[in-house]
Tab-separated table of C-alpha atoms and ligand atoms in Angstrom:
chain	number	residue	atom	x	y	z
A	1	MET	CA	174.321	159.337	82.227
A	2	TYR	CA	176.788	156.863	80.190
A	3	PRO	CA	177.417	156.797	76.821
A	4	GLU	CA	175.059	154.145	74.645
A	5	SER	CA	178.376	151.443	74.815
A	6	LEU	CA	179.067	151.566	78.051
A	7	LYS	CA	174.943	151.277	78.880
A	8	ARG	CA	174.962	148.622	77.432
A	9	LEU	CA	177.977	146.609	78.635
A	10	ILE	CA	176.401	147.572	82.106
A	11	SER	CA	173.679	146.161	81.282
A	12	GLU	CA	174.821	142.830	79.376
A	13	LEU	CA	177.217	142.169	83.410
A	14	GLU	CA	173.850	142.542	84.942
A	15	ARG	CA	171.709	140.149	83.409
A	16	LEU	CA	174.963	137.351	85.167
A	17	PRO	CA	173.884	135.592	87.916
A	18	GLY	CA	174.289	137.225	91.367
A	19	VAL	CA	176.042	140.451	89.624
A	20	GLY	CA	173.822	143.585	90.836
A	21	THR	CA	173.446	147.296	88.662
A	22	LYS	CA	176.490	148.008	91.242
A	23	THR	CA	178.592	145.616	91.021
A	24	ALA	CA	177.849	145.551	86.714
A	25	GLU	CA	178.847	149.161	86.740
A	26	ARG	CA	181.956	148.005	88.929
A	27	LEU	CA	182.896	145.454	86.548
A	28	ALA	CA	182.209	147.731	83.239
A	29	PHE	CA	184.752	150.650	84.836
A	30	HIS	CA	187.332	148.084	85.512
A	31	ILE	CA	187.172	146.975	81.365
A	32	LEU	CA	186.976	150.150	80.566
A	33	LYS	CA	190.281	151.523	81.899
A	34	ALA	CA	191.564	147.961	81.318
A	35	ALA	CA	194.285	147.753	78.587
A	36	ASN	CA	193.028	146.745	74.957
A	37	ASP	CA	194.262	143.105	74.820
A	38	ASP	CA	193.303	142.957	78.313
A	39	ALA	CA	189.288	143.597	77.574
A	40	LEU	CA	189.794	141.940	74.400
A	41	ARG	CA	190.635	138.438	75.471
A	42	LEU	CA	187.713	138.491	77.967
A	43	ALA	CA	185.505	139.106	74.527
A	44	VAL	CA	187.284	136.013	72.405
A	45	ALA	CA	187.356	134.310	76.028
A	46	ILE	CA	183.564	134.465	76.381
A	47	ARG	CA	182.907	134.156	71.826
A	48	ASP	CA	185.190	130.986	72.230
A	49	VAL	CA	183.304	129.272	74.905
A	50	LYS	CA	179.946	129.439	72.527
A	51	LYS	CA	181.723	128.972	69.641
A	52	ASN	CA	184.468	125.931	70.751
A	53	LEU	CA	182.052	123.811	72.894
A	54	ARG	CA	179.018	121.798	71.615
A	55	PRO	CA	177.374	118.500	74.005
A	56	CYS	CA	178.912	115.908	73.502
A	57	SER	CA	176.818	113.518	71.474
A	58	SER	CA	176.631	110.215	73.988
A	59	CYS	CA	176.086	112.226	77.340
A	60	ALA	CA	175.394	115.786	76.203
A	61	LEU	CA	177.969	117.302	78.618
A	62	PRO	CA	179.767	120.702	76.585
A	63	THR	CA	182.448	119.941	74.972
A	64	GLU	CA	185.486	120.711	72.344
A	65	GLN	CA	185.931	116.787	71.398
A	66	ASP	CA	182.680	114.459	70.950
A	67	PRO	CA	182.592	112.014	72.342
A	68	CYS	CA	183.718	114.038	75.084
A	69	ALA	CA	186.383	112.953	77.321
A	70	ILE	CA	185.356	111.202	79.804
A	71	CYS	CA	182.772	109.736	77.492
A	72	ALA	CA	186.021	108.614	75.610
A	73	ASP	CA	188.248	107.166	78.511
A	74	PRO	CA	188.239	103.560	78.284
A	75	SER	CA	188.932	103.623	81.470
A	76	ARG	CA	185.495	104.268	83.101
A	77	ASP	CA	182.842	101.851	83.624
A	78	ARG	CA	180.765	102.045	80.987
A	79	ALA	CA	177.475	99.722	82.823
A	80	THR	CA	176.985	102.819	85.225
A	81	ILE	CA	175.512	106.204	84.446
A	82	CYS	CA	175.227	108.716	86.669
A	83	VAL	CA	171.901	111.588	85.376
A	84	VAL	CA	172.523	114.713	86.200
A	85	GLU	CA	170.771	118.487	86.033
A	86	GLN	CA	173.854	120.418	85.127
A	87	PRO	CA	177.332	120.336	83.547
A	88	LYS	CA	178.260	122.027	86.421
A	89	ASP	CA	177.193	118.795	88.540
A	90	VAL	CA	179.783	116.614	86.608
A	91	TYR	CA	182.403	118.581	87.662
A	92	ALA	CA	181.136	118.833	91.063
A	93	LEU	CA	181.005	115.046	91.008
A	94	GLU	CA	184.387	114.841	89.226
A	95	LYS	CA	185.955	116.672	91.942
A	96	GLY	CA	184.647	114.715	94.708
A	97	GLY	CA	186.170	111.969	91.870
A	98	VAL	CA	184.659	108.764	93.886
A	99	PHE	CA	182.512	108.207	90.865
A	100	ARG	CA	184.089	106.344	87.968
A	101	GLY	CA	180.726	105.553	85.622
A	102	LEU	CA	179.517	107.551	82.634
A	103	TYR	CA	177.296	110.414	82.841
A	104	HIS	CA	174.270	111.420	81.363
A	105	VAL	CA	173.310	116.035	80.925
A	106	LEU	CA	169.896	116.368	81.506
A	107	MET	CA	170.111	120.443	80.322
A	108	GLY	CA	167.677	121.429	83.041
A	109	THR	CA	164.677	119.494	85.586
A	110	ILE	CA	160.725	119.385	84.449
A	111	ALA	CA	159.322	121.953	85.226
A	112	LEU	CA	155.778	122.601	84.110
A	113	LEU	CA	155.027	125.351	86.011
A	114	GLU	CA	157.876	127.358	84.032
A	115	GLY	CA	156.706	124.628	80.655
A	116	ILE	CA	159.869	122.072	80.527
A	117	GLU	CA	158.638	119.565	79.601
A	118	ALA	CA	160.316	116.072	79.670
A	119	LYS	CA	160.469	117.055	76.525
A	120	ASP	CA	162.876	119.744	76.046
A	121	LEU	CA	165.570	117.350	78.693
A	122	THR	CA	167.711	115.155	76.540
A	123	ILE	CA	166.084	112.293	78.295
A	124	ASP	CA	164.845	111.086	74.880
A	125	ALA	CA	168.571	110.946	74.546
A	126	LEU	CA	169.327	108.620	77.950
A	127	GLU	CA	166.402	105.720	77.226
A	128	ALA	CA	168.076	105.413	73.830
A	129	ARG	CA	171.759	104.964	75.795
A	130	VAL	CA	170.373	102.531	77.640
A	131	ARG	CA	167.644	100.993	74.916
A	132	ALA	CA	171.144	99.960	73.546
A	133	GLY	CA	172.663	97.996	76.213
A	134	GLY	CA	175.600	97.256	78.241
A	135	VAL	CA	174.210	99.194	80.875
A	136	ARG	CA	173.638	97.674	84.495
A	137	GLU	CA	172.281	100.633	86.757
A	138	VAL	CA	171.424	104.337	86.389
A	139	ILE	CA	171.951	106.714	89.351
A	140	LEU	CA	169.805	109.877	89.270
A	141	ALA	CA	171.467	112.367	90.764
A	142	THR	CA	169.375	115.251	90.535
A	143	ASN	CA	169.438	118.078	92.890
A	144	PRO	CA	167.255	117.598	96.442
A	145	ASN	CA	164.251	119.608	95.482
A	146	PHE	CA	160.716	119.730	93.976
A	147	GLU	CA	161.896	119.711	90.155
A	148	GLY	CA	164.547	117.470	91.085
A	149	ASP	CA	162.691	115.011	92.682
A	150	SER	CA	159.762	115.218	89.846
A	151	THR	CA	162.534	114.802	87.317
A	152	SER	CA	163.957	111.581	88.669
A	153	LEU	CA	160.417	109.939	89.667
A	154	HIS	CA	159.343	110.123	85.582
A	155	LEU	CA	162.831	109.067	84.791
A	156	SER	CA	162.394	105.610	86.704
A	157	ARG	CA	159.063	105.021	85.897
A	158	LEU	CA	160.385	105.354	81.957
A	159	LEU	CA	163.664	103.818	82.770
A	160	ALA	CA	163.080	100.552	85.481
A	161	PRO	CA	160.588	98.660	82.742
A	162	LEU	CA	163.474	98.423	80.327
A	163	GLY	CA	165.451	96.138	82.858
A	164	VAL	CA	167.909	98.336	84.052
A	165	LYS	CA	168.940	99.202	87.801
A	166	VAL	CA	167.456	102.346	88.755
A	167	THR	CA	169.123	103.907	92.185
A	168	ARG	CA	168.541	107.478	93.901
A	169	ILE	CA	171.545	109.444	95.386
A	170	ALA	CA	170.847	109.524	98.837
A	171	ARG	CA	169.586	112.608	100.219
A	172	GLY	CA	173.283	112.811	102.562
A	173	LEU	CA	173.374	116.742	100.984
A	174	ALA	CA	171.109	118.555	103.209
A	175	ALA	CA	167.269	119.017	102.020
A	176	GLY	CA	167.839	122.558	99.509
A	177	SER	CA	171.531	121.970	98.922
A	178	THR	CA	172.720	121.115	95.628
A	179	LEU	CA	175.700	118.721	94.031
A	180	GLU	CA	177.367	122.272	92.972
A	181	TYR	CA	177.896	122.960	96.943
A	182	ALA	CA	179.158	119.610	98.209
A	183	SER	CA	182.143	118.520	100.265
A	184	LYS	CA	183.980	115.307	98.336
A	185	THR	CA	182.245	114.156	102.064
A	186	MET	CA	178.840	114.242	100.893
A	187	ILE	CA	179.468	113.494	97.321
A	188	GLU	CA	181.144	110.487	99.215
A	189	ASP	CA	177.976	109.539	101.281
A	190	ALA	CA	175.373	110.581	98.823
A	191	LEU	CA	176.429	108.355	96.084
A	192	GLU	CA	177.310	105.653	99.155
A	193	GLY	CA	174.357	105.848	100.273
A	194	ARG	CA	171.750	105.850	97.293
A	195	ARG	CA	169.317	103.432	96.885
A	196	GLU	CA	167.357	101.354	94.355
A	197	VAL	CA	164.368	103.402	93.210
A	198	GLY	CA	160.482	101.076	93.369
A	199	VAL	CA	158.675	101.592	90.974
B	201	ZN	ZN1	179.760	112.503	76.946
């Protein structure tokens, strides 16, 4: 019943997380009604985020300048690397403001059932960073769920033999909850309560 272009916009919006058909229709009609410039600003912002952002060659965080602002910051502790699943986890930890080391973004977790193996993540690059030397501790901050734990186990087995201290953040985050939704205090507790991983 909708014209083709409108139908396409609704179906694209519907693919966004948390957006059902009703919301997609509401957003599409809002865009349809909006002034040309307003609607196009949204389109351009989407295009730019894809065009201008590249993974940092060191930590894989999407950035406009390589290395990213965190890796380039001389005041950060380069001997400590905090490993997270997704870019959004870096932003969550940065909001906490307690961690002063560097990050490494895996861009996912090992999920064999979904066909995601170690080689599909940035694990080789992490291993190379540790092998390059100067790293004293790797903090595994993957989420406290099955995939996060399996990935963390894989990494501890890979990295500990390289002579680096490997720790896992504390489960101050209630089981099943993620960094993304953690408060500053929860992040502080999770980092301070981290424990060395036995291999
Ligand atoms: Zn970086």
